[in-house]
XYZ file of C-alpha atoms in Angstrom:
611
model
C 26.624 -12.859 -16.765
C 23.033 -15.139 -17.270
C 19.992 -13.019 -16.766
C 19.025 -14.481 -13.311
C 22.915 -13.090 -12.103
C 22.208 -9.667 -13.888
C 18.490 -9.256 -12.193
C 20.501 -9.571 -8.760
C 23.420 -6.627 -9.736
C 20.291 -4.857 -10.214
C 17.935 -5.194 -7.333
C 21.500 -4.646 -5.204
C 21.807 -1.461 -7.914
C 18.219 -0.187 -7.669
C 17.046 -1.305 -3.466
C 20.337 -1.187 -2.351
C 20.937 -3.671 0.533
C 18.516 -6.493 0.375
C 18.436 -9.467 2.440
C 18.899 -13.520 1.022
C 14.633 -13.844 1.664
C 13.757 -10.751 -0.645
C 16.486 -11.891 -3.658
C 15.300 -15.372 -2.827
C 11.573 -14.269 -3.359
C 11.629 -11.995 -6.044
C 13.260 -14.729 -8.524
C 11.159 -17.379 -7.144
C 14.342 -20.355 -5.757
C 15.558 -20.804 -2.605
C 18.192 -19.038 -0.287
C 20.718 -21.262 -0.797
C 20.336 -20.833 -4.832
C 20.743 -17.313 -4.282
C 23.437 -18.054 -2.208
C 25.207 -19.991 -5.137
C 24.610 -17.141 -7.290
C 26.408 -14.172 -5.179
C 29.328 -16.301 -5.038
C 29.194 -16.395 -9.171
C 28.931 -13.076 -9.144
C 32.024 -12.678 -7.036
C 33.805 -14.777 -9.297
C 32.409 -12.878 -12.640
C 33.095 -9.400 -11.021
C 36.976 -10.280 -9.471
C 38.236 -6.630 -8.260
C 35.468 -4.861 -9.952
C 33.250 -4.910 -7.431
C 32.361 -6.206 -4.184
C 28.792 -8.274 -2.981
C 29.229 -7.537 0.677
C 27.201 -9.768 3.484
C 26.412 -8.430 7.020
C 24.380 -11.327 8.245
C 21.779 -12.253 6.172
C 21.843 -8.884 3.824
C 23.589 -8.109 1.000
C 25.393 -4.882 -0.366
C 26.901 -3.889 -3.304
C 30.377 -1.751 -3.447
C 31.643 -1.092 -7.024
C 35.806 -0.246 -6.718
C 36.530 0.455 -10.263
C 32.993 1.921 -11.978
C 34.519 1.929 -15.490
C 35.108 -1.805 -15.601
C 31.823 -2.416 -13.525
C 29.810 -0.662 -17.059
C 32.248 -2.799 -19.562
C 30.701 -5.755 -17.454
C 26.895 -4.835 -17.461
C 27.185 -3.218 -20.805
C 28.619 -6.706 -22.265
C 25.431 -8.256 -20.865
C 23.472 -5.624 -21.786
C 23.976 -5.572 -25.561
C 22.935 -9.381 -25.743
C 20.270 -8.445 -22.926
C 17.474 -6.568 -24.688
C 14.902 -9.644 -24.901
C 12.181 -7.750 -27.890
C 9.522 -10.739 -27.548
C 8.625 -8.902 -23.889
C 6.243 -6.148 -24.703
C 7.080 -3.886 -22.469
C 10.886 -3.995 -24.442
C 9.208 -3.395 -27.067
C 7.560 -0.212 -26.595
C 10.043 1.122 -24.579
C 12.451 0.298 -27.424
C 10.453 1.904 -30.552
C 10.188 4.975 -27.594
C 13.542 5.320 -27.498
C 14.052 5.223 -31.266
C 11.483 8.188 -31.463
C 12.936 10.562 -28.206
C 16.264 9.845 -30.645
C 15.076 11.616 -33.560
C 14.425 15.162 -34.329
C 11.733 14.721 -37.203
C 9.193 12.460 -37.762
C 10.244 9.030 -38.300
C 8.836 6.254 -40.455
C 7.850 2.563 -39.430
C 10.406 1.363 -41.726
C 12.908 3.411 -40.651
C 11.946 2.003 -36.585
C 12.146 -1.529 -38.434
C 15.509 -1.598 -39.644
C 16.586 0.412 -36.654
C 15.383 -1.632 -34.016
C 14.869 -4.734 -35.641
C 11.460 -5.555 -35.543
C 8.755 -5.878 -38.424
C 6.499 -3.157 -39.462
C 3.295 -5.237 -38.508
C 4.426 -6.295 -34.785
C 5.836 -2.278 -34.569
C 2.179 -0.583 -35.723
C 0.335 -3.286 -33.113
C 2.693 -2.198 -30.353
C 1.864 1.396 -31.130
C -1.829 0.839 -30.375
C -0.793 -0.565 -26.767
C 1.543 2.454 -26.488
C -1.342 4.562 -25.783
C -1.713 3.802 -22.012
C 2.126 4.031 -20.807
C 1.891 7.364 -23.023
C -1.215 8.742 -21.978
C 0.949 8.421 -18.188
C 3.067 11.010 -19.806
C 0.746 13.109 -21.735
C 1.962 12.028 -24.220
C 0.761 11.013 -28.024
C 1.438 9.548 -31.070
C 1.477 11.976 -34.398
C 1.040 9.764 -37.376
C 1.011 12.001 -40.466
C 1.114 10.201 -43.731
C 3.303 10.575 -46.071
C 5.445 12.062 -43.060
C 5.679 9.219 -40.451
C 5.375 9.019 -36.485
C 6.521 11.543 -33.883
C 5.906 11.566 -30.144
C 4.258 15.167 -29.487
C 3.895 16.202 -25.674
C 0.976 18.338 -24.108
C 3.651 19.021 -21.285
C 7.106 18.487 -22.343
C 9.050 17.917 -18.954
C 7.165 14.551 -19.627
C 9.465 13.487 -22.309
C 12.530 14.285 -20.170
C 10.680 11.995 -16.925
C 9.691 9.655 -19.768
C 13.146 9.148 -21.369
C 14.978 8.672 -17.473
C 12.439 5.956 -16.939
C 13.589 4.119 -19.935
C 17.740 4.644 -18.714
C 16.369 3.350 -15.591
C 14.544 0.013 -16.730
C 17.409 -0.862 -19.364
C 20.839 1.041 -19.692
C 20.892 -0.604 -23.188
C 19.329 2.194 -24.336
C 21.718 4.571 -22.451
C 24.875 6.477 -24.248
C 27.471 4.312 -21.853
C 30.523 7.244 -22.996
C 27.923 10.258 -21.822
C 26.444 8.870 -18.508
C 30.526 8.531 -17.591
C 31.578 11.982 -18.490
C 28.232 12.981 -16.568
C 28.890 10.731 -13.042
C 32.225 11.859 -13.176
C 30.797 15.791 -13.341
C 28.821 15.031 -10.410
C 31.316 12.645 -8.408
C 33.571 15.644 -8.261
C 31.156 17.664 -5.843
C 28.580 15.155 -4.186
C 29.514 12.192 -2.342
C 26.242 9.773 -1.959
C 26.844 7.232 -4.974
C 22.840 6.668 -5.199
C 22.080 10.206 -6.092
C 24.659 10.856 -8.105
C 23.599 8.140 -10.334
C 20.109 9.173 -10.496
C 21.287 12.668 -11.345
C 24.007 11.362 -14.122
C 21.296 9.196 -15.778
C 18.530 12.634 -16.003
C 21.573 14.542 -16.967
C 22.263 11.835 -19.620
C 18.131 12.462 -20.106
C 18.623 15.855 -20.714
C 21.227 15.952 -23.361
C 19.138 13.713 -25.346
C 15.928 15.127 -25.500
C 17.416 18.934 -25.781
C 19.346 17.768 -28.455
C 16.096 16.180 -30.206
C 13.344 17.867 -28.632
C 14.485 21.297 -27.812
C 14.515 23.366 -24.602
C 11.969 22.183 -21.990
C 10.588 25.768 -20.029
C 7.143 23.908 -18.574
C 7.524 22.628 -15.111
C 7.224 19.228 -13.320
C 3.211 19.740 -11.952
C 3.305 19.793 -8.456
C 7.084 19.456 -7.889
C 8.730 21.193 -4.917
C 12.738 21.663 -4.645
C 13.999 20.452 -1.274
C 17.236 20.791 -1.053
C 19.467 23.859 0.811
C 19.749 26.678 -2.065
C 22.764 27.561 -0.083
C 24.362 23.774 0.353
C 28.181 25.154 -1.495
C 28.659 21.358 -2.465
C 25.061 22.184 -4.607
C 26.467 25.625 -5.711
C 29.701 24.238 -6.830
C 27.244 21.056 -9.073
C 24.995 23.550 -10.442
C 28.009 25.667 -11.361
C 29.584 23.612 -12.910
C 26.394 21.928 -15.146
C 25.264 25.973 -15.456
C 28.635 26.549 -16.648
C 28.280 23.192 -19.250
C 25.140 24.211 -20.575
C 24.280 28.469 -20.154
C 21.068 28.478 -20.968
C 19.212 25.706 -18.870
C 16.099 26.417 -17.986
C 14.606 26.401 -14.685
C 12.517 23.239 -15.115
C 15.428 21.414 -16.330
C 17.385 22.135 -13.693
C 14.763 21.017 -11.403
C 14.707 18.210 -13.233
C 17.872 17.093 -13.450
C 18.247 17.540 -9.609
C 15.351 16.028 -9.103
C 16.861 12.929 -7.137
C 18.054 14.976 -4.042
C 13.795 15.192 -3.739
C 13.583 11.527 -3.411
C 15.070 10.316 0.163
C 16.821 11.340 3.375
C 20.143 13.043 2.235
C 22.815 16.093 4.132
C 21.299 18.069 1.003
C 17.932 19.277 2.165
C 16.641 22.166 3.639
C 14.925 21.945 6.914
C 12.360 24.660 7.011
C 11.371 23.634 3.374
C 10.690 20.131 4.485
C 8.532 21.069 8.144
C 6.761 23.650 5.495
C 5.825 20.467 3.279
C 5.327 18.071 6.587
C 2.479 20.884 7.472
C 0.679 21.105 3.970
C 0.858 17.310 3.372
C -0.704 16.590 6.834
C -3.497 19.256 6.531
C -4.346 17.609 2.878
C -4.286 13.789 4.633
C -5.492 15.208 8.115
C -9.085 14.485 6.742
C -8.766 10.727 5.488
C -6.971 9.581 8.273
C -9.050 10.923 10.793
C -11.747 9.236 9.049
C -10.140 6.152 8.121
C -8.381 5.375 11.866
C -11.304 6.834 14.232
C -12.748 3.519 14.395
C -9.880 1.713 14.967
C -9.494 3.504 17.961
C -5.444 4.976 16.388
C -4.819 8.485 16.853
C -4.140 10.711 13.970
C -1.594 12.506 14.535
C 0.654 9.666 15.668
C -0.203 7.487 12.760
C 1.081 10.911 10.459
C 4.204 11.412 12.179
C 5.341 7.730 11.527
C 4.731 7.838 8.339
C 5.317 11.536 7.298
C 8.620 10.733 5.535
C 7.227 7.896 3.734
C 4.577 9.723 2.606
C 6.424 12.690 1.349
C 8.662 10.482 -0.308
C 5.736 8.773 -2.040
C 4.151 11.905 -3.753
C 7.506 12.972 -4.835
C 8.400 9.477 -6.275
C 4.773 9.654 -7.936
C 4.941 13.041 -9.187
C 7.958 12.699 -10.612
C 6.786 9.139 -12.558
C 9.804 7.713 -10.328
C 10.018 4.123 -10.467
C 9.481 1.920 -7.372
C 10.850 -1.721 -7.796
C 8.722 -4.280 -5.823
C 10.165 -6.071 -2.641
C 7.021 -7.355 -0.845
C 5.458 -10.041 -1.103
C 3.037 -9.612 -3.493
C 0.163 -11.034 -1.079
C 0.714 -8.386 1.017
C -3.318 -6.701 0.855
C -5.137 -10.873 1.577
C -2.422 -10.718 5.084
C -2.883 -6.752 6.480
C -6.566 -6.208 4.888
C -7.475 -3.551 7.274
C -3.834 -1.809 6.978
C -4.670 -1.755 2.711
C -7.835 -0.526 3.481
C -5.958 2.566 4.951
C -3.393 3.019 2.679
C -5.896 2.514 -0.023
C -7.580 5.100 0.937
C -4.578 7.375 1.566
C -3.771 6.723 -1.957
C -6.631 7.593 -3.556
C -6.610 11.000 -1.855
C -3.299 11.668 -3.283
C -3.933 10.512 -7.228
C -6.986 12.779 -6.964
C -5.010 15.738 -5.379
C -1.770 15.146 -7.563
C -3.534 14.115 -10.695
C -1.328 11.323 -10.588
C -1.494 7.099 -10.313
C 0.076 5.531 -6.902
C 1.751 2.373 -7.939
C 0.740 -0.664 -6.196
C 4.452 -1.063 -4.221
C 4.656 2.610 -2.913
C 0.536 1.311 -1.527
C 2.306 -1.869 -0.079
C 4.794 0.084 1.481
C 1.818 2.146 3.004
C 0.687 -1.281 4.389
C 3.292 -1.526 6.039
C 3.585 1.710 7.897
C -0.059 1.771 8.609
C -0.272 -2.596 10.107
C 2.932 -1.304 12.327
C 0.627 1.407 13.845
C -2.050 -1.318 14.511
C -0.191 -3.698 15.563
C 1.559 -1.251 18.584
C -2.281 -0.595 19.237
C -2.865 -4.509 19.281
C -0.120 -5.264 21.643
C -1.556 -2.152 24.278
C -4.931 -3.883 24.726
C -5.144 -6.711 28.198
C -6.423 -9.218 27.236
C -7.299 -12.021 29.798
C -4.953 -15.138 29.516
C -6.232 -18.146 27.082
C -6.703 -21.380 28.925
C -5.394 -23.899 27.869
C -5.930 -27.841 29.375
C -2.761 -30.958 28.992
C -4.280 -34.343 30.994
C -1.653 -37.021 31.993
C 1.074 -37.797 34.412
C 4.320 -36.600 32.692
C 8.169 -36.288 33.534
C 8.785 -32.512 34.687
C 10.948 -31.975 31.265
C 8.072 -33.341 29.072
C 6.380 -30.468 30.730
C 8.276 -28.402 30.294
C 8.091 -29.474 26.019
C 4.589 -29.203 26.082
C 4.304 -25.967 27.978
C 6.985 -23.959 25.761
C 5.245 -25.797 22.988
C 1.633 -24.343 24.227
C 3.495 -20.614 24.874
C 5.051 -20.185 21.289
C 1.807 -19.748 20.396
C -0.066 -18.872 22.694
C 2.403 -16.369 24.950
C 0.401 -14.991 27.584
C -1.924 -18.816 27.883
C -2.248 -20.451 30.893
C -1.756 -23.983 30.710
C -3.064 -26.719 33.632
C -1.593 -30.416 33.564
C -3.461 -32.782 35.194
C -3.704 -36.150 35.750
C -6.987 -36.762 34.959
C -9.839 -34.616 33.646
C -11.517 -35.026 37.451
C -8.677 -32.399 38.058
C -10.001 -29.973 35.460
C -10.807 -26.241 36.498
C -14.392 -26.055 36.281
C -14.050 -21.719 36.598
C -11.955 -21.920 33.599
C -12.998 -21.597 30.104
C -10.985 -23.426 28.277
C -10.096 -23.159 24.700
C -8.869 -26.693 24.114
C -7.780 -30.006 25.733
C -4.528 -32.354 24.966
C -5.266 -35.706 26.170
C -3.974 -39.442 25.537
C -7.413 -40.220 25.460
C -10.323 -38.700 24.062
C -13.682 -37.721 25.691
C -16.769 -35.143 25.859
C -16.102 -31.768 27.811
C -19.198 -29.810 27.398
C -18.093 -27.622 24.243
C -14.567 -27.293 24.612
C -12.692 -29.337 21.989
C -10.362 -32.228 23.252
C -7.434 -33.393 21.303
C -4.704 -36.280 21.497
C -1.723 -34.906 22.799
C 0.325 -36.116 19.543
C -0.520 -33.389 17.639
C 2.275 -31.611 19.199
C 4.745 -33.913 17.053
C 2.769 -33.396 13.693
C 3.996 -30.982 11.682
C 1.526 -27.174 11.760
C -1.385 -29.736 13.413
C -0.959 -27.648 16.593
C -1.022 -24.398 14.754
C -4.299 -25.573 12.725
C -5.903 -26.678 15.446
C -5.226 -23.075 17.718
C -6.715 -20.715 14.787
C -9.845 -23.055 13.993
C -10.521 -23.280 18.037
C -9.788 -19.231 18.505
C -12.367 -19.049 15.398
C -15.276 -21.231 17.195
C -14.528 -19.248 20.424
C -15.053 -16.191 18.448
C -18.243 -17.182 17.022
C -19.600 -18.363 20.521
C -18.683 -14.662 21.513
C -20.656 -13.397 17.782
C -17.251 -11.727 16.458
C -17.576 -13.942 13.751
C -19.985 -15.482 10.915
C -19.567 -18.002 8.849
C -21.331 -19.215 6.297
C -21.022 -21.730 3.104
C -23.292 -20.985 -0.089
C -22.933 -23.150 -3.519
C -21.926 -20.811 -6.327
C -23.000 -21.932 -9.860
C -22.090 -18.612 -12.097
C -19.348 -18.921 -14.757
C -17.168 -16.182 -14.271
C -14.415 -14.973 -11.458
C -16.727 -11.191 -10.922
C -20.042 -12.959 -11.560
C -19.417 -15.293 -8.544
C -18.513 -12.535 -6.020
C -21.717 -11.137 -7.602
C -23.445 -14.005 -6.545
C -22.037 -14.332 -3.004
C -22.620 -11.199 -2.440
C -26.581 -11.305 -3.398
C -26.813 -14.490 -1.045
C -24.876 -12.974 1.671
C -27.442 -9.474 1.100
C -31.006 -11.876 1.273
C -29.517 -13.847 4.822
C -29.399 -9.808 5.930
C -25.225 -10.056 6.634
C -24.175 -7.426 3.763
C -25.679 -4.454 2.281
C -25.266 -4.325 -1.567
C -22.795 -1.740 -1.889
C -19.822 -4.442 -0.720
C -19.547 -5.331 -4.144
C -18.799 -1.844 -5.827
C -16.761 -1.939 -2.691
C -14.675 -4.609 -3.790
C -14.565 -4.437 -7.129
C -13.070 -0.805 -6.390
C -10.384 -2.910 -4.472
C -9.330 -5.788 -7.263
C -8.182 -3.151 -9.692
C -5.512 -2.725 -6.975
C -5.032 -6.250 -6.139
C -5.431 -9.508 -7.326
C -6.880 -11.606 -4.567
C -6.954 -14.652 -6.250
C -4.146 -16.763 -4.260
C -2.568 -19.950 -4.449
C -4.566 -23.676 -4.772
C -7.710 -22.140 -6.847
C -9.084 -19.784 -3.508
C -10.117 -16.214 -4.261
C -10.386 -13.562 -1.058
C -12.447 -10.397 -2.092
C -12.430 -8.649 0.992
C -13.841 -5.323 1.699
C -15.130 -3.170 4.522
C -18.711 -4.020 5.190
C -20.985 -1.175 5.934
C -23.885 -3.680 7.174
C -23.037 -1.540 10.922
C -22.687 -5.561 12.453
C -19.727 -5.994 15.221
C -18.658 -8.743 14.157
C -16.341 -9.940 10.939
C -17.986 -11.849 7.690
C -16.139 -15.306 6.484
C -18.710 -16.910 3.564
C -17.210 -20.108 2.119
C -18.157 -19.835 -2.174
C -18.422 -23.680 -3.329
C -17.258 -23.260 -6.852
C -19.467 -25.844 -8.701
C -18.637 -25.172 -12.069
C -15.545 -24.449 -14.085
C -14.269 -21.103 -13.942
C -10.681 -19.949 -14.636
C -8.923 -16.649 -14.183
C -5.972 -15.533 -13.974
C -4.970 -18.853 -15.694
C -6.012 -20.185 -11.939
C -8.911 -22.685 -11.551
C -11.205 -21.443 -9.227
C -12.397 -24.001 -6.586
C -12.751 -21.627 -3.561
C -14.012 -17.578 -2.680
C -13.225 -16.752 0.995
C -15.642 -13.802 1.151
C -14.578 -11.651 3.858
C -16.615 -8.672 5.627
C -14.688 -6.487 7.733
C -16.952 -4.170 9.711
C -16.177 -0.122 9.095
C -15.777 -0.079 13.394
C -13.174 -2.442 14.554
C -12.363 -2.425 18.099
C -8.898 -4.156 19.055
C -10.637 -7.846 19.355
C -11.746 -7.368 15.835
C -8.596 -6.221 14.539
C -7.113 -9.546 16.215
C -10.021 -11.923 14.832
C -9.342 -10.479 11.271
C -5.870 -11.467 11.440
C -6.958 -15.188 13.072
C -9.383 -15.497 9.356
C -6.200 -14.653 7.629
C -4.273 -17.263 9.185
C -6.785 -19.684 8.573
C -7.268 -18.970 4.637
C -3.420 -19.354 4.086
C -3.305 -22.922 6.439
C -6.492 -23.545 3.972
C -4.273 -22.849 0.809
C -1.928 -25.184 1.813
C -4.008 -27.826 3.477
C -5.266 -30.220 0.905
C -7.409 -31.907 3.850
C -8.769 -27.952 5.028
C -9.190 -27.867 1.606
C -12.245 -30.543 1.186
C -13.083 -29.806 4.598
C -14.267 -25.989 3.777
C -15.515 -27.605 0.513
C -17.694 -29.548 2.294
C -18.409 -26.974 5.194
C -22.114 -27.393 6.968
C -23.959 -24.213 8.453
C -25.886 -26.736 10.450
C -22.617 -27.870 12.542
C -19.956 -26.288 14.754
C -16.898 -24.714 13.137
C -14.493 -27.429 14.498
C -15.314 -29.380 11.672
C -12.931 -28.128 9.960
C -10.800 -30.136 11.333
C -12.072 -33.483 10.552
C -9.027 -35.625 9.373
C -6.208 -33.351 10.910
């Protein structure tokens, strides 16, 4: 089994049912390649496990766990890449946690096969990772190294994360025994596996560090103490370890706190729902009121996700990212809500919310926003087509236009004199080009050119928004030679234009720490809430005149977006169209060049030149 096949197996184990699109995204390959790899896996697994397909979704069903574990172990023994800094860190941590006393660098070097200089370098880079677990390296002359924890419960959380990241570090025999113990009472395979991992981590820590008394900070067990299956499981564990501390037992069983299951106590959960609501209600009200979203309704939709997000964060539970990496750029308003809520959780519980958790929050908020947008009552968009066409062609034209504008009114007339003088057409399609007031006119052939109609639709809409003072577009040349410097230069120019307030830059830098705003084709999208009070979305083209590289990307264009602190329904739609435009510019070289040459004194329709 090669690395690509093993990654698919790990994704199906850790995430459960996963679509072909998600697997293709994670592996950065096409859907057909994923399907071929699934076939290869089926041959390797034979009757040990099945990869089932339902629609576009794959799931893993293991029939012979012992045999499956042998296959997995055979792969893992040769799969540890010590050239990967993260793997080196985990290998050294695992070595230290498996020792009772101080251990010399020479011993670690012999055990893990790393040069002493590499180990010393890795120990320096370990500080941040260990600090997350209240830990540090104690290095005593003549004695060696040891990991010290301010709160020893974090030794358990750290080791189980190493096991989750790579089974290579796991004592497979101990794990199998623990899994068998848990399978005797519980049914959910995901819970069984996680509790077995925790029990195996506990056994290692108990042997080398000793009994753990320190509690998990802010942890509230949510399981039903009267559940008969849980009683049997706890009895089995305590029979094996009769001096188990309360904290150790809570650590072993904490996977019950990570997702809905039959062992949860509904009364405890309702109490936690109420407590969480009291914690985040103020933030929700502050964030949502300007967007005319009801905080109570939104909380009801996200309360389960928030419940498990807080638990996962408190427990340092690893979250695998299966969502698109550019989700913050795609849904900027929802991302603002998610960042605000994540910041509150971080302050309340003294934790760090994983960016993948934030991305999932973005989707929940975006669904709430889209429900609001769906309820608004827009006047239908008016479009016109000029020409004498057969009925089948007319039907095709209308279908093409309605695919992009579902609520549109399409007038198909024989000649321009038949156009309605009372309608404000967004654009006109015609075999012959002509001028019609300020309405853009395009050749009917755009219907048959890939993406051309979509581009025209977005740019025509933005031109309409500009006329309605819902969008302001400004271009500036930039001379600074660093990414942050470029954004600061552009913000300063826009402050001078009276379009932004100076705090925009600080607000953006806080965002940038959570999400990289550099996308494909050398485009950066610094965006944040604009506190200028202007009731419009600001789009500024910053043209990079010097050679600037950031995150191995040559920067060429800065699209700065200022989102009003107060958004009505129409401005939510405006913001979405702005991001559609940027996505198109990143893929289309003609649009890219038109953005570089944008003239502030011409209409926005200039963006269509050459399309």
